[in-house]
Amino acid sequence: MSWISAMITSLTDPINSIFLSKVVYVARHMFQTNPDSRYTIDDIEKGERVEKEKNQKELWAQILDMKNNVRVITSSPTETSILKNLPEYQHVRKIGSGYFGNVHLMKSIEHPEKMVALKIISLEKSVTIIENEYCINRKLMSNEFIIKVFGMSNHSGNCYLTLEYADGGDLFDMTCGQKPMPSELGHHFFKQLLAGVKYMHSQGVVHRDLKPENLLVFKESATLKIADFGYAKYFLHEGNEVWFDEKQYGTKKYMAPEAYTELRYRGPPTDVFACGLVLVAILTSNLLWESAEKLDADYHSWLSGNSPDIEHWSSLDPGVVYLIRQMLQDNPDFRYKIDDIEKSDWMHMKRDQKKLWSQILDMKNKVTFTSSPTEVSIQKAKRKKMVNNSCVF
């Protein structure tokens, strides 16, 4: 589709037409010839352009649709020929795509039972990010809750990262549009996430992009592992803590509020804030807001102490609601630290082990990306139907 036809399509879409008309309204006021009538910065910020234009269901349906569409991007001829001629591995299929490149499932020729994920990143994207991801991942991968990276090489304008393969997909696939994760299983995975983050911080590293899409699940061992260290940074230098000043990092919906309001901010509390939002996604299959800014109506309501208007929130245990509140404190000085979370009542609640193992077995029986290409296509079709019918974001 040409850019002209794409533009026409977007303009004829009813939702986009309404949205664009509001943008045009604001733009007209920005370009007034009389400076006295021209919009000021405050007028623009208060305008309808920054208000929520779509409800949570529509927003997340679009995100899911985008994720599915991204995954079907075809590999370049050069990439395909390289995959066919790797000396140690046989190409099985493509399992994912993203802004930085494609991910392929590879099988060892010498040991066919051994599967790895090969991440192919164009060196045109960002050499610094690639090197940073590899070096930090290598440093941390001895921990059982951090994904392992086996090697990195450059060839034909691409960088190749060989990674541990997660047969259960990512946490996003297990939560969005599904019923909330059972409390025992959710508690089980959250403890593992917390252990992985605690280890990272002990090594002087902040992840800065913790979200369900970057948390991979290994079904056989019922283990969750942290992946994708492209935005990770060291926050300790020669024993001294380094503060950050970037106003944009990782994924906006999981960014901490201090990144918007402070000139400089500490790293570890931003990871804790993201973990709080991941816990909400695990237990409710929802997100609380689009961004942790006071201009966001949902976030402003949260700061006022109101309960979020999302499905399944009212059925949460009061102990976990209190914990989430402390992890999502607006002021990072008052926000729970990892040690505080570990000591919380909800983390120490006794769990029904029989229920947990029943839930783990149920998870193992679900179709994932280890299936055949035909089954994967069926799964994607079901997922699109799920978005249209029952996604409650």
Short mmCIF file of C-alpha atoms in Angstrom, two decimals:
data_model
loop_
_atom_site.label_atom_id
_atom_site.label_comp_id
_atom_site.label_asym_id
_atom_site.label_seq_id
_atom_site.Cartn_x
_atom_site.Cartn_y
_atom_site.Cartn_z
CA MET A 1 0.00 0.00 0.00
CA SER A 2 1.40 3.41 -0.98
CA TRP A 3 1.69 6.19 1.56
CA ILE A 4 -1.14 8.04 -0.22
CA SER A 5 -3.59 5.14 0.03
CA ALA A 6 -2.52 4.52 3.62
CA MET A 7 -3.30 8.15 4.42
CA ILE A 8 -6.71 7.90 2.72
CA THR A 9 -7.48 4.72 4.68
CA SER A 10 -6.60 6.40 7.97
CA LEU A 11 -8.74 9.44 7.14
CA THR A 12 -11.77 7.33 6.21
CA ASP A 13 -11.59 5.29 9.41
CA PRO A 14 -14.37 6.69 11.69
CA ILE A 15 -12.29 6.68 14.88
CA ASN A 16 -9.26 8.24 13.18
CA SER A 17 -11.45 10.87 11.52
CA ILE A 18 -12.76 12.03 14.90
CA PHE A 19 -9.25 11.96 16.35
CA LEU A 20 -7.76 13.89 13.41
CA SER A 21 -10.49 16.53 13.54
CA LYS A 22 -9.50 17.29 17.12
CA VAL A 23 -5.84 17.50 16.14
CA VAL A 24 -6.72 19.89 13.32
CA TYR A 25 -8.72 22.03 15.77
CA VAL A 26 -5.69 22.40 18.05
CA ALA A 27 -3.33 22.94 15.09
CA ARG A 28 -5.48 25.80 13.75
CA HIS A 29 -5.17 27.59 17.07
CA MET A 30 -1.41 27.06 17.10
CA PHE A 31 -1.10 28.73 13.68
CA GLN A 32 -3.25 31.79 14.34
CA THR A 33 -1.80 34.84 12.55
CA ASN A 34 -2.65 37.03 15.53
CA PRO A 35 -0.19 36.09 18.33
CA ASP A 36 -2.71 37.25 20.94
CA SER A 37 -5.15 34.59 19.73
CA ARG A 38 -2.51 31.89 19.25
CA TYR A 39 -2.49 28.91 21.63
CA THR A 40 0.11 28.99 24.41
CA ILE A 41 1.91 25.83 25.62
CA ASP A 42 -0.60 25.56 28.48
CA ASP A 43 -3.50 25.76 26.01
CA ILE A 44 -2.00 22.94 23.95
CA GLU A 45 -1.41 20.74 26.99
CA LYS A 46 -5.01 21.28 28.12
CA GLY A 47 -6.36 20.63 24.64
CA GLU A 48 -8.29 17.60 23.54
CA ARG A 49 -5.16 16.26 21.76
CA VAL A 50 -3.72 15.04 25.07
CA GLU A 51 -6.96 13.60 26.42
CA LYS A 52 -7.63 9.88 26.24
CA GLU A 53 -9.21 9.35 22.80
CA LYS A 54 -9.96 5.70 23.08
CA ASN A 55 -10.97 3.49 25.95
CA GLN A 56 -8.70 0.78 27.30
CA LYS A 57 -10.31 -1.99 25.28
CA GLU A 58 -9.73 -0.22 21.96
CA LEU A 59 -6.20 0.80 22.90
CA TRP A 60 -5.06 -2.69 23.81
CA ALA A 61 -6.84 -4.24 20.86
CA GLN A 62 -4.69 -2.00 18.66
CA ILE A 63 -1.53 -2.94 20.55
CA LEU A 64 -2.28 -6.64 20.15
CA ASP A 65 -3.08 -6.16 16.49
CA MET A 66 0.19 -4.29 16.02
CA LYS A 67 2.10 -7.06 17.79
CA ASN A 68 0.53 -9.72 15.55
CA ASN A 69 1.18 -7.70 12.41
CA VAL A 70 4.80 -7.04 13.34
CA ARG A 71 5.42 -10.74 13.79
CA VAL A 72 4.59 -11.58 10.18
CA ILE A 73 7.27 -9.34 8.66
CA THR A 74 9.24 -11.46 6.20
CA SER A 75 12.96 -11.96 6.45
CA SER A 76 15.21 -10.36 3.86
CA PRO A 77 16.72 -12.59 1.15
CA THR A 78 20.16 -12.09 2.73
CA GLU A 79 18.85 -13.10 6.14
CA THR A 80 17.10 -16.16 4.72
CA SER A 81 20.22 -17.37 2.89
CA ILE A 82 22.35 -16.92 6.01
CA LEU A 83 19.86 -18.89 8.11
CA LYS A 84 19.98 -21.78 5.65
CA ASN A 85 23.78 -21.95 5.72
CA LEU A 86 24.60 -21.74 9.42
CA PRO A 87 27.12 -24.50 10.19
CA GLU A 88 25.85 -25.45 13.66
CA TYR A 89 22.09 -24.84 13.53
CA GLN A 90 19.12 -25.70 11.34
CA HIS A 91 16.41 -23.09 10.88
CA VAL A 92 13.03 -24.23 12.22
CA ARG A 93 10.85 -21.15 11.83
CA LYS A 94 10.53 -17.48 12.60
CA ILE A 95 9.03 -16.88 16.05
CA GLY A 96 8.95 -13.11 16.41
CA SER A 97 9.75 -9.66 15.10
CA GLY A 98 10.21 -6.23 16.56
CA TYR A 99 11.64 -2.78 15.87
CA PHE A 100 15.24 -3.99 16.15
CA GLY A 101 14.87 -7.16 14.07
CA ASN A 102 13.63 -10.73 13.78
CA VAL A 103 13.84 -13.74 16.10
CA HIS A 104 14.14 -17.29 14.73
CA LEU A 105 13.89 -20.69 16.34
CA MET A 106 17.00 -22.75 15.55
CA LYS A 107 17.77 -26.43 16.16
CA SER A 108 21.26 -27.75 16.85
CA ILE A 109 22.42 -30.11 14.08
CA GLU A 110 24.61 -32.10 16.44
CA HIS A 111 22.04 -32.18 19.26
CA PRO A 112 18.55 -31.91 17.66
CA GLU A 113 16.86 -31.70 21.05
CA LYS A 114 18.68 -28.41 21.71
CA MET A 115 16.73 -25.33 20.61
CA VAL A 116 17.96 -21.73 20.69
CA ALA A 117 16.51 -18.37 19.72
CA LEU A 118 18.52 -16.39 17.18
CA LYS A 119 17.89 -12.64 17.36
CA ILE A 120 18.94 -10.81 14.18
CA ILE A 121 19.42 -7.05 14.54
CA SER A 122 20.39 -4.67 11.77
CA LEU A 123 23.61 -2.86 12.65
CA GLU A 124 21.99 0.26 11.20
CA LYS A 125 19.64 0.41 14.19
CA SER A 126 22.07 1.04 17.03
CA VAL A 127 25.41 -0.64 17.60
CA THR A 128 25.58 0.83 21.11
CA ILE A 129 22.24 -0.70 22.15
CA ILE A 130 23.22 -4.10 20.74
CA GLU A 131 26.60 -4.16 22.50
CA ASN A 132 25.01 -2.91 25.71
CA GLU A 133 22.32 -5.61 25.59
CA TYR A 134 24.86 -8.37 25.03
CA CYS A 135 27.39 -7.28 27.65
CA ILE A 136 24.85 -6.68 30.43
CA ASN A 137 22.96 -9.89 29.63
CA ARG A 138 26.23 -11.89 29.76
CA LYS A 139 27.08 -10.36 33.12
CA LEU A 140 23.71 -11.28 34.65
CA MET A 141 22.87 -14.61 33.04
CA SER A 142 24.25 -16.79 35.83
CA ASN A 143 21.06 -15.99 37.73
CA GLU A 144 18.27 -18.53 37.19
CA PHE A 145 15.71 -15.79 36.46
CA ILE A 146 17.70 -14.02 33.74
CA ILE A 147 17.63 -15.23 30.13
CA LYS A 148 20.92 -16.69 28.91
CA VAL A 149 22.77 -15.30 25.89
CA PHE A 150 25.25 -17.74 24.34
CA GLY A 151 27.04 -15.61 21.79
CA MET A 152 27.14 -12.61 19.47
CA SER A 153 28.50 -12.23 15.94
CA ASN A 154 28.35 -9.75 13.06
CA HIS A 155 27.76 -10.70 9.43
CA SER A 156 26.35 -9.01 6.29
CA GLY A 157 25.33 -5.85 8.12
CA ASN A 158 23.51 -7.70 10.89
CA CYS A 159 24.27 -8.65 14.47
CA TYR A 160 23.30 -12.15 15.63
CA LEU A 161 22.51 -12.89 19.27
CA THR A 162 22.08 -16.54 20.24
CA LEU A 163 19.71 -16.77 23.20
CA GLU A 164 18.03 -19.32 25.41
CA TYR A 165 14.69 -20.38 23.92
CA ALA A 166 11.57 -19.96 26.09
CA ASP A 167 8.99 -22.58 25.13
CA GLY A 168 6.12 -20.84 26.94
CA GLY A 169 6.21 -17.51 25.09
CA ASP A 170 6.04 -14.25 27.02
CA LEU A 171 3.89 -13.13 29.93
CA PHE A 172 1.97 -10.74 27.67
CA ASP A 173 0.53 -13.68 25.74
CA MET A 174 -0.53 -15.31 29.01
CA THR A 175 -2.28 -12.25 30.45
CA CYS A 176 -3.74 -9.88 27.86
CA GLY A 177 -7.36 -10.64 27.11
CA GLN A 178 -7.22 -13.83 29.14
CA LYS A 179 -8.79 -14.47 32.50
CA PRO A 180 -6.54 -13.17 35.29
CA MET A 181 -3.76 -15.54 36.19
CA PRO A 182 -4.75 -17.72 39.19
CA SER A 183 -3.42 -16.21 42.42
CA GLU A 184 -1.08 -19.09 43.23
CA LEU A 185 0.53 -19.07 39.79
CA GLY A 186 0.66 -15.27 39.73
CA HIS A 187 2.37 -15.25 43.13
CA HIS A 188 4.81 -17.93 41.90
CA PHE A 189 5.88 -15.94 38.83
CA PHE A 190 5.99 -12.60 40.63
CA LYS A 191 8.38 -14.01 43.25
CA GLN A 192 10.68 -15.10 40.43
CA LEU A 193 10.48 -11.67 38.77
CA LEU A 194 11.33 -10.01 42.07
CA ALA A 195 14.29 -12.34 42.63
CA GLY A 196 15.63 -11.56 39.16
CA VAL A 197 15.28 -7.80 39.67
CA LYS A 198 16.91 -8.01 43.10
CA TYR A 199 19.90 -9.79 41.58
CA MET A 200 20.16 -7.22 38.77
CA HIS A 201 20.20 -4.37 41.26
CA SER A 202 22.81 -6.14 43.37
CA GLN A 203 25.03 -6.10 40.26
CA GLY A 204 24.49 -2.37 39.77
CA VAL A 205 22.12 -2.76 36.79
CA VAL A 206 18.64 -1.36 36.19
CA HIS A 207 16.54 -2.91 33.42
CA ARG A 208 14.36 0.13 32.55
CA ASP A 209 11.97 -1.81 30.31
CA LEU A 210 10.28 -4.36 32.56
CA LYS A 211 6.93 -5.34 31.06
CA PRO A 212 5.06 -8.59 30.31
CA GLU A 213 6.49 -8.75 26.77
CA ASN A 214 10.04 -8.93 28.19
CA LEU A 215 9.28 -11.66 30.72
CA LEU A 216 9.66 -15.10 29.15
CA VAL A 217 8.13 -18.32 30.45
CA PHE A 218 9.70 -21.78 30.48
CA LYS A 219 6.81 -24.19 30.78
CA GLU A 220 8.56 -27.38 31.84
CA SER A 221 10.26 -25.75 34.81
CA ALA A 222 7.46 -23.20 35.42
CA THR A 223 10.15 -20.50 35.44
CA LEU A 224 9.93 -16.85 34.47
CA LYS A 225 13.05 -15.15 33.11
CA ILE A 226 13.82 -11.49 32.42
CA ALA A 227 14.87 -10.73 28.84
CA ASP A 228 15.69 -7.84 26.48
CA PHE A 229 18.38 -5.68 28.07
CA GLY A 230 18.52 -3.09 25.28
CA TYR A 231 17.57 -0.24 27.65
CA ALA A 232 19.43 -1.56 30.70
CA LYS A 233 22.12 0.60 32.28
CA TYR A 234 24.57 0.55 35.15
CA PHE A 235 23.53 2.75 38.04
CA LEU A 236 26.65 2.14 40.13
CA HIS A 237 30.06 3.50 39.10
CA GLU A 238 33.01 2.76 41.39
CA GLY A 239 30.60 2.30 44.28
CA ASN A 240 28.74 5.57 43.67
CA GLU A 241 25.15 5.70 42.49
CA VAL A 242 24.52 7.31 39.10
CA TRP A 243 21.25 9.19 38.61
CA PHE A 244 19.43 9.42 35.27
CA ASP A 245 18.03 12.40 33.40
CA GLU A 246 16.35 10.82 30.35
CA LYS A 247 12.71 11.80 29.90
CA GLN A 248 12.00 8.80 27.72
CA TYR A 249 13.18 5.24 28.29
CA GLY A 250 11.75 1.78 27.76
CA THR A 251 7.97 1.68 27.30
CA LYS A 252 5.85 4.69 28.23
CA LYS A 253 3.05 2.77 29.95
CA TYR A 254 5.55 1.35 32.45
CA MET A 255 7.63 4.48 33.00
CA ALA A 256 7.83 5.89 36.52
CA PRO A 257 6.36 9.37 37.21
CA GLU A 258 9.68 10.91 38.30
CA ALA A 259 10.98 10.59 34.73
CA TYR A 260 8.35 13.17 33.74
CA THR A 261 8.70 15.53 36.68
CA GLU A 262 12.28 15.44 37.99
CA LEU A 263 15.47 16.73 36.39
CA ARG A 264 17.33 13.66 37.68
CA TYR A 265 16.07 10.45 39.26
CA ARG A 266 17.33 7.17 40.70
CA GLY A 267 17.25 3.96 38.67
CA PRO A 268 16.11 1.15 41.03
CA PRO A 269 12.77 2.77 42.02
CA THR A 270 11.79 2.92 38.33
CA ASP A 271 12.13 -0.88 38.08
CA VAL A 272 10.01 -1.30 41.23
CA PHE A 273 7.30 0.91 39.70
CA ALA A 274 7.28 -1.23 36.53
CA CYS A 275 7.08 -4.41 38.64
CA GLY A 276 3.99 -3.02 40.35
CA LEU A 277 2.29 -2.57 36.97
CA VAL A 278 3.36 -6.06 35.88
CA LEU A 279 1.76 -7.45 39.06
CA VAL A 280 -1.49 -5.66 38.18
CA ALA A 281 -1.36 -7.16 34.67
CA ILE A 282 -0.77 -10.65 36.11
CA LEU A 283 -3.68 -10.49 38.57
CA THR A 284 -6.25 -8.51 36.55
CA SER A 285 -5.20 -8.76 32.87
CA ASN A 286 -5.34 -4.96 32.80
CA LEU A 287 -3.15 -1.89 32.86
CA LEU A 288 -4.00 1.04 35.10
CA TRP A 289 -3.18 3.99 32.81
CA GLU A 290 -1.53 5.11 29.60
CA SER A 291 1.20 7.10 31.35
CA ALA A 292 2.03 8.00 34.95
CA GLU A 293 1.50 11.71 34.37
CA LYS A 294 -0.99 13.87 36.22
CA LEU A 295 -2.52 14.85 32.86
CA ASP A 296 -3.60 11.21 32.53
CA ALA A 297 -7.09 11.01 34.04
CA ASP A 298 -6.64 7.44 35.30
CA TYR A 299 -3.32 8.22 36.95
CA HIS A 300 -4.71 11.40 38.50
CA SER A 301 -7.60 9.35 39.91
CA TRP A 302 -5.11 6.82 41.31
CA LEU A 303 -3.18 9.59 43.07
CA SER A 304 -6.46 10.77 44.60
CA GLY A 305 -6.82 7.36 46.25
CA ASN A 306 -9.65 6.09 44.06
CA SER A 307 -9.94 2.45 43.07
CA PRO A 308 -9.21 1.92 39.37
CA ASP A 309 -12.17 1.29 37.12
CA ILE A 310 -10.87 -1.99 35.72
CA GLU A 311 -12.32 -5.48 35.72
CA HIS A 312 -11.20 -7.90 38.48
CA TRP A 313 -9.68 -5.17 40.69
CA SER A 314 -12.46 -5.41 43.29
CA SER A 315 -11.83 -9.13 43.75
CA LEU A 316 -8.14 -8.72 44.63
CA ASP A 317 -6.92 -9.65 48.10
CA PRO A 318 -6.61 -6.49 50.28
CA GLY A 319 -3.01 -7.46 51.05
CA VAL A 320 -1.95 -7.35 47.40
CA VAL A 321 -3.88 -4.10 46.81
CA TYR A 322 -1.90 -2.51 49.65
CA LEU A 323 1.36 -3.88 48.21
CA ILE A 324 0.56 -2.53 44.72
CA ARG A 325 -0.23 0.88 46.22
CA GLN A 326 3.17 0.99 47.92
CA MET A 327 5.02 -0.11 44.76
CA LEU A 328 3.25 2.56 42.73
CA GLN A 329 3.87 5.47 45.07
CA ASP A 330 4.26 8.69 43.10
CA ASN A 331 7.21 9.81 45.24
CA PRO A 332 10.15 7.37 44.76
CA ASP A 333 11.41 8.18 48.29
CA PHE A 334 8.24 6.64 49.74
CA ARG A 335 8.00 3.80 47.22
CA TYR A 336 8.65 0.27 48.47
CA LYS A 337 12.11 -1.15 47.90
CA ILE A 338 12.72 -4.78 46.95
CA ASP A 339 13.33 -5.72 50.60
CA ASP A 340 10.04 -4.09 51.62
CA ILE A 341 8.16 -6.09 48.97
CA GLU A 342 9.76 -9.34 50.10
CA LYS A 343 8.69 -8.66 53.71
CA SER A 344 5.10 -7.77 52.82
CA ASP A 345 2.22 -9.86 54.13
CA TRP A 346 1.05 -10.85 50.65
CA MET A 347 4.45 -12.26 49.71
CA HIS A 348 4.40 -14.41 52.87
CA MET A 349 0.84 -15.68 52.53
CA LYS A 350 0.63 -19.48 52.57
CA ARG A 351 -0.24 -20.88 49.17
CA ASP A 352 -2.11 -24.06 48.31
CA GLN A 353 0.63 -26.14 46.70
CA LYS A 354 -1.86 -28.56 45.15
CA LYS A 355 -3.61 -25.67 43.44
CA LEU A 356 -0.29 -24.25 42.27
CA TRP A 357 0.82 -27.46 40.62
CA SER A 358 -2.60 -27.94 39.08
CA GLN A 359 -2.31 -24.44 37.59
CA ILE A 360 1.20 -25.18 36.33
CA LEU A 361 -0.01 -28.37 34.63
CA ASP A 362 -2.88 -26.45 33.06
CA MET A 363 -0.40 -23.86 31.76
CA LYS A 364 1.80 -26.60 30.26
CA ASN A 365 -1.15 -28.04 28.36
CA LYS A 366 -1.93 -24.79 26.56
CA VAL A 367 -0.77 -24.30 22.94
CA THR A 368 2.33 -22.12 22.63
CA PHE A 369 4.92 -21.26 20.02
CA THR A 370 6.50 -24.72 20.37
CA SER A 371 3.62 -25.97 18.22
CA SER A 372 3.78 -26.65 14.52
CA PRO A 373 3.43 -23.72 12.09
CA THR A 374 -0.19 -24.75 11.39
CA GLU A 375 -1.04 -24.75 15.09
CA VAL A 376 0.69 -21.39 15.52
CA SER A 377 -1.54 -19.95 12.77
CA ILE A 378 -4.61 -21.33 14.53
CA GLN A 379 -3.42 -19.83 17.80
CA LYS A 380 -2.91 -16.40 16.21
CA ALA A 381 -6.40 -16.54 14.67
CA LYS A 382 -7.88 -17.36 18.09
CA ARG A 383 -5.89 -14.54 19.60
CA LYS A 384 -7.30 -12.02 17.10
CA LYS A 385 -10.81 -13.27 17.88
CA MET A 386 -10.07 -12.94 21.58
CA VAL A 387 -9.06 -9.29 21.07
CA ASN A 388 -12.30 -8.49 19.26
CA ASN A 389 -14.53 -10.28 21.76
CA SER A 390 -13.05 -10.22 25.22
CA CYS A 391 -9.95 -8.05 25.69
CA VAL A 392 -10.80 -5.79 28.62
CA PHE A 393 -7.85 -3.41 28.65
#
